[in-house]
Amino acid sequence: MAPSSRTTQNRKRRPGGNPAKPPVRSIPRPTLGDWIGAARLRTLPLAITPVLIGTGAAHVVDIRFHWVLALGCLLVAVLLQIGVNFSNDYSDGVRGTDDHRVGPARLTASGRVSSRTVLIVAFVFFGLAALVGLALVIRTQQWWMLAVGAVCIVAAWFYTGGKRPYGYNALGEVFVFVFFGLVATVGTTWIQVQAAPQEAWFGGVGAGFLAVAVLLANNLRDIEQDKAAGKKTLSVLIGKRGTQIFFTVCIVLAFAVAAFLALFYTIAWLVMMALLGAIPALLIVWMYREPRELVTALSVTSLTSVAYGALLMWAFFG
């Protein structure tokens, strides 16, 4: 009985686990707020702006308001935008680009969600956008638009995905200008009235410049960590000062387009009211001290974009 008692006491005193191995810290489960943050709501106005402008341009051709088609275009744009954001979360996370991120934490990089899950979510949103797009094509019988939609999804994935993402090679601004400006705006107009008036093209240029400005504010914030991760954005190549200048040029050109359109649509002068957001964003971009301040510049520029689109649509409707 005595040896057995000593053995029992020794077992009680013996510490559990490997004392040389540090305790494993549990990673908290993602909350609804984490998922919403990963969707990056700050960027969603960029999906709304071209739909507003494109719908206004459609009214120039046909005074009837095709609200069902306009709503479908809005759904496609927003779903694609969210899909792009989750795709970027996945791709940047698995590459390690987000390991020292300044802005809001990402799901993949934080380890709260498996990369596979984030990838699946991204493709779910791409799939939903494709389904709504297919419904629009069936409704309008514009079957060639299927190719446009496919190109948009492929371009969205290869922005940061694939072996040679063009977002890592200073081409992100080109993608944003073309797809968030011209393609989204002119495509919205075409779906509604099967025409592409000059108003849609000029409006798409304005929307594109503002979308590029939002990307520049984002990449200006991330210059140092992108350099460390080997991500060669345009901001990394041209530096802080070059990015600040380019941001300013994009803002000026966007409002120059609005001023030009105001020569034909008097109400378009009201678009200048959106400068109430653009000017503070410019001040932040030029005077910021901490990279985190540029998150505000990004948000304000994004909201400026949707105000720009709403006021320009009003001008076309007037």
Short mmCIF file of C-alpha atoms in Angstrom, two decimals, residues 22-286:
data_model
loop_
_atom_site.label_atom_id
_atom_site.label_comp_id
_atom_site.label_asym_id
_atom_site.label_seq_id
_atom_site.Cartn_x
_atom_site.Cartn_y
_atom_site.Cartn_z
CA PRO A 22 5.21 27.26 -24.68
CA PRO A 23 1.46 27.17 -24.14
CA VAL A 24 -0.59 27.40 -27.33
CA ARG A 25 -2.58 30.61 -27.45
CA SER A 26 -6.09 30.06 -28.71
CA ILE A 27 -7.16 32.22 -31.65
CA PRO A 28 -10.60 33.74 -31.09
CA ARG A 29 -13.31 32.77 -33.50
CA PRO A 30 -14.27 35.36 -36.09
CA THR A 31 -17.23 37.52 -35.21
CA LEU A 32 -19.83 38.97 -37.55
CA GLY A 33 -17.90 42.23 -37.31
CA ASP A 34 -14.76 40.48 -38.57
CA TRP A 35 -16.61 39.18 -41.64
CA ILE A 36 -18.12 42.59 -42.31
CA GLY A 37 -14.68 44.16 -41.92
CA ALA A 38 -13.23 41.70 -44.43
CA ALA A 39 -15.92 42.75 -46.92
CA ARG A 40 -14.37 46.24 -46.64
CA LEU A 41 -17.51 48.34 -46.68
CA ARG A 42 -15.39 51.47 -47.16
CA THR A 43 -14.80 50.43 -50.76
CA LEU A 44 -18.40 49.59 -51.67
CA PRO A 45 -19.27 53.14 -52.78
CA LEU A 46 -16.85 52.53 -55.68
CA ALA A 47 -19.27 49.86 -56.92
CA ILE A 48 -22.27 52.18 -56.55
CA THR A 49 -20.82 55.23 -58.33
CA PRO A 50 -20.60 53.83 -61.90
CA VAL A 51 -24.11 52.37 -61.63
CA LEU A 52 -25.50 55.77 -60.67
CA ILE A 53 -23.71 57.51 -63.52
CA GLY A 54 -24.55 54.77 -66.02
CA THR A 55 -28.22 54.90 -65.06
CA GLY A 56 -28.22 58.67 -65.52
CA ALA A 57 -26.59 58.29 -68.94
CA ALA A 58 -29.26 55.71 -69.87
CA HIS A 59 -31.92 58.32 -69.08
CA VAL A 60 -30.35 60.59 -71.69
CA VAL A 61 -31.16 57.93 -74.31
CA ASP A 62 -34.50 56.75 -72.90
CA ILE A 63 -36.44 58.78 -70.35
CA ARG A 64 -38.02 55.65 -68.92
CA PHE A 65 -36.43 54.50 -65.68
CA HIS A 66 -35.38 50.86 -66.02
CA TRP A 67 -35.22 50.31 -62.28
CA VAL A 68 -35.11 46.50 -62.37
CA LEU A 69 -32.13 46.50 -64.72
CA ALA A 70 -30.47 49.27 -62.72
CA LEU A 71 -30.92 47.29 -59.50
CA GLY A 72 -29.48 44.20 -61.19
CA CYS A 73 -26.42 46.17 -62.31
CA LEU A 74 -25.99 47.46 -58.76
CA LEU A 75 -26.15 43.92 -57.34
CA VAL A 76 -23.56 42.68 -59.82
CA ALA A 77 -21.22 45.57 -59.01
CA VAL A 78 -21.53 45.21 -55.23
CA LEU A 79 -21.20 41.41 -55.27
CA LEU A 80 -18.12 41.63 -57.48
CA GLN A 81 -16.60 44.25 -55.17
CA ILE A 82 -17.12 42.07 -52.12
CA GLY A 83 -15.75 39.08 -54.01
CA VAL A 84 -12.63 41.06 -54.91
CA ASN A 85 -12.16 42.08 -51.29
CA PHE A 86 -12.36 38.50 -49.99
CA SER A 87 -10.13 37.36 -52.84
CA ASN A 88 -7.54 39.95 -51.83
CA ASP A 89 -7.86 38.85 -48.21
CA TYR A 90 -7.07 35.28 -49.25
CA SER A 91 -4.27 36.00 -51.73
CA ASP A 92 -2.47 38.61 -49.62
CA GLY A 93 -2.87 36.43 -46.56
CA VAL A 94 -1.33 33.27 -48.01
CA ARG A 95 1.54 35.32 -49.49
CA GLY A 96 2.27 36.96 -46.15
CA THR A 97 1.68 40.45 -47.51
CA ASP A 98 -0.74 41.26 -44.67
CA ASP A 99 1.51 40.05 -41.83
CA HIS A 100 2.41 43.62 -40.86
CA ARG A 101 -0.69 45.36 -42.04
CA VAL A 102 -1.42 48.92 -40.88
CA GLY A 103 -5.13 48.99 -41.71
CA PRO A 104 -7.91 46.76 -40.38
CA ALA A 105 -6.88 43.15 -39.76
CA ARG A 106 -7.65 40.57 -42.43
CA LEU A 107 -9.25 37.19 -41.81
CA THR A 108 -6.59 35.02 -43.46
CA ALA A 109 -3.55 36.83 -42.06
CA SER A 110 -4.99 36.89 -38.54
CA GLY A 111 -5.54 33.13 -38.60
CA ARG A 112 -9.11 33.48 -37.40
CA VAL A 113 -10.43 31.81 -40.53
CA SER A 114 -8.75 29.21 -42.70
CA SER A 115 -7.53 30.42 -46.07
CA ARG A 116 -9.70 27.79 -47.74
CA THR A 117 -12.83 29.20 -46.13
CA VAL A 118 -12.00 32.74 -47.20
CA LEU A 119 -11.36 31.52 -50.75
CA ILE A 120 -14.71 29.73 -50.83
CA VAL A 121 -16.49 32.88 -49.64
CA ALA A 122 -14.77 34.90 -52.38
CA PHE A 123 -15.94 32.50 -55.07
CA VAL A 124 -19.45 32.40 -53.61
CA PHE A 125 -19.72 36.15 -54.16
CA PHE A 126 -18.22 35.83 -57.64
CA GLY A 127 -20.80 33.12 -58.35
CA LEU A 128 -23.68 35.26 -57.08
CA ALA A 129 -22.51 38.14 -59.27
CA ALA A 130 -22.38 35.77 -62.24
CA LEU A 131 -25.93 34.53 -61.59
CA VAL A 132 -27.35 38.05 -61.39
CA GLY A 133 -25.38 38.98 -64.50
CA LEU A 134 -26.79 35.96 -66.32
CA ALA A 135 -30.30 37.04 -65.37
CA LEU A 136 -29.61 40.50 -66.84
CA VAL A 137 -28.31 38.96 -70.05
CA ILE A 138 -31.36 36.73 -70.39
CA ARG A 139 -33.65 39.69 -69.73
CA THR A 140 -31.94 41.93 -72.31
CA GLN A 141 -30.82 39.21 -74.76
CA GLN A 142 -27.37 40.81 -74.88
CA TRP A 143 -25.54 37.49 -74.90
CA TRP A 144 -22.15 38.97 -75.74
CA MET A 145 -22.20 40.60 -72.30
CA LEU A 146 -21.48 37.15 -70.85
CA ALA A 147 -17.92 37.53 -72.14
CA VAL A 148 -17.64 40.93 -70.47
CA GLY A 149 -18.79 39.46 -67.18
CA ALA A 150 -16.34 36.58 -67.45
CA VAL A 151 -13.47 39.00 -68.11
CA CYS A 152 -14.49 41.05 -65.06
CA ILE A 153 -14.39 37.99 -62.78
CA VAL A 154 -11.06 36.79 -64.19
CA ALA A 155 -9.57 40.27 -63.80
CA ALA A 156 -10.89 40.46 -60.24
CA TRP A 157 -9.20 37.17 -59.31
CA PHE A 158 -5.83 37.89 -60.91
CA TYR A 159 -5.59 41.31 -59.26
CA THR A 160 -3.84 39.64 -56.32
CA GLY A 161 -4.42 35.95 -57.16
CA GLY A 162 -2.52 33.53 -59.36
CA LYS A 163 1.23 33.15 -59.82
CA ARG A 164 1.75 36.60 -61.34
CA PRO A 165 -0.90 38.96 -59.96
CA TYR A 166 -0.86 42.27 -61.80
CA GLY A 167 -1.68 44.13 -58.58
CA TYR A 168 1.84 43.18 -57.45
CA ASN A 169 3.34 44.69 -60.60
CA ALA A 170 2.09 48.30 -60.57
CA LEU A 171 -0.95 47.59 -62.79
CA GLY A 172 -3.66 47.81 -60.14
CA GLU A 173 -4.52 51.39 -61.06
CA VAL A 174 -5.08 50.40 -64.69
CA PHE A 175 -7.48 47.62 -63.65
CA VAL A 176 -9.40 49.93 -61.32
CA PHE A 177 -9.73 52.70 -63.91
CA VAL A 178 -10.90 50.36 -66.66
CA PHE A 179 -13.26 48.11 -64.70
CA PHE A 180 -14.52 50.38 -61.91
CA GLY A 181 -14.76 53.30 -64.30
CA LEU A 182 -15.36 52.60 -67.97
CA VAL A 183 -16.63 49.01 -67.99
CA ALA A 184 -18.99 49.37 -65.02
CA THR A 185 -20.43 52.71 -66.17
CA VAL A 186 -20.81 52.01 -69.88
CA GLY A 187 -21.94 48.45 -69.12
CA THR A 188 -24.71 49.75 -66.85
CA THR A 189 -25.94 52.09 -69.58
CA TRP A 190 -25.79 49.40 -72.26
CA ILE A 191 -27.74 46.87 -70.21
CA GLN A 192 -30.55 49.39 -69.78
CA VAL A 193 -30.81 50.98 -73.25
CA GLN A 194 -28.43 49.03 -75.54
CA ALA A 195 -26.48 52.20 -76.29
CA ALA A 196 -23.25 53.82 -75.12
CA PRO A 197 -23.67 57.61 -75.26
CA GLN A 198 -20.81 60.01 -74.64
CA GLU A 199 -22.24 60.81 -71.22
CA ALA A 200 -21.54 57.24 -70.12
CA TRP A 201 -17.94 57.37 -71.37
CA PHE A 202 -17.16 60.73 -69.79
CA GLY A 203 -18.91 59.74 -66.58
CA GLY A 204 -16.96 56.49 -66.56
CA VAL A 205 -13.70 58.41 -66.83
CA GLY A 206 -14.66 60.53 -63.81
CA ALA A 207 -15.66 57.47 -61.79
CA GLY A 208 -12.45 55.74 -62.82
CA PHE A 209 -10.22 58.58 -61.61
CA LEU A 210 -11.93 58.61 -58.21
CA ALA A 211 -11.59 54.83 -57.91
CA VAL A 212 -7.88 55.12 -58.68
CA ALA A 213 -7.58 57.83 -56.01
CA VAL A 214 -9.06 55.43 -53.42
CA LEU A 215 -6.54 52.75 -54.40
CA LEU A 216 -3.69 55.26 -54.17
CA ALA A 217 -4.73 56.27 -50.65
CA ASN A 218 -4.74 52.58 -49.69
CA ASN A 219 -1.36 51.84 -51.26
CA LEU A 220 0.22 55.01 -49.87
CA ARG A 221 -0.67 53.74 -46.40
CA ASP A 222 0.91 50.34 -47.13
CA ILE A 223 4.13 51.44 -48.89
CA GLU A 224 6.54 50.18 -46.24
CA GLN A 225 4.96 46.77 -45.66
CA ASP A 226 4.43 46.26 -49.40
CA LYS A 227 8.13 46.92 -49.95
CA ALA A 228 9.01 44.38 -47.29
CA ALA A 229 6.64 41.81 -48.81
CA GLY A 230 7.92 42.35 -52.36
CA LYS A 231 4.61 43.77 -53.55
CA LYS A 232 5.51 46.28 -56.25
CA THR A 233 2.52 48.58 -56.32
CA LEU A 234 2.69 51.82 -58.25
CA SER A 235 3.07 53.65 -54.95
CA VAL A 236 6.13 51.54 -54.10
CA LEU A 237 7.67 52.44 -57.47
CA ILE A 238 6.96 56.19 -57.46
CA GLY A 239 7.26 56.71 -53.71
CA LYS A 240 5.33 58.79 -51.21
CA ARG A 241 5.64 62.13 -53.01
CA GLY A 242 4.80 60.66 -56.39
CA THR A 243 1.71 58.99 -54.94
CA GLN A 244 0.55 62.21 -53.32
CA ILE A 245 0.90 64.05 -56.62
CA PHE A 246 -0.87 61.31 -58.58
CA PHE A 247 -3.71 61.25 -56.01
CA THR A 248 -4.16 64.99 -56.47
CA VAL A 249 -4.12 64.69 -60.27
CA CYS A 250 -6.85 62.03 -60.16
CA ILE A 251 -9.09 64.22 -58.00
CA VAL A 252 -8.53 67.26 -60.23
CA LEU A 253 -9.19 65.31 -63.44
CA ALA A 254 -12.39 63.77 -62.07
CA PHE A 255 -13.83 67.18 -61.29
CA ALA A 256 -12.52 68.58 -64.58
CA VAL A 257 -14.68 65.97 -66.33
CA ALA A 258 -17.68 67.15 -64.29
CA ALA A 259 -16.93 70.76 -65.24
CA PHE A 260 -16.82 69.78 -68.91
CA LEU A 261 -20.18 67.99 -68.66
CA ALA A 262 -21.60 71.06 -66.91
CA LEU A 263 -21.19 72.94 -70.19
CA PHE A 264 -24.01 70.77 -71.54
CA TYR A 265 -25.89 69.89 -68.34
CA THR A 266 -26.08 72.96 -66.13
CA ILE A 267 -27.03 71.01 -63.00
CA ALA A 268 -23.72 69.16 -63.29
CA TRP A 269 -22.08 72.17 -61.62
CA LEU A 270 -23.62 70.80 -58.42
CA VAL A 271 -21.13 67.94 -58.65
CA MET A 272 -18.61 70.44 -57.28
CA MET A 273 -20.38 70.04 -53.94
CA ALA A 274 -18.58 66.70 -53.68
CA LEU A 275 -15.37 68.71 -53.23
CA LEU A 276 -16.52 69.06 -49.61
CA GLY A 277 -15.25 65.51 -49.23
CA ALA A 278 -12.40 65.60 -51.73
CA ILE A 279 -10.62 68.57 -50.15
CA PRO A 280 -10.33 67.02 -46.65
CA ALA A 281 -9.05 63.82 -48.28
CA LEU A 282 -6.42 65.82 -50.15
CA LEU A 283 -5.34 67.52 -46.94
CA ILE A 284 -4.97 64.19 -45.15
CA VAL A 285 -2.96 62.66 -48.00
CA TRP A 286 -0.53 65.60 -48.00
#
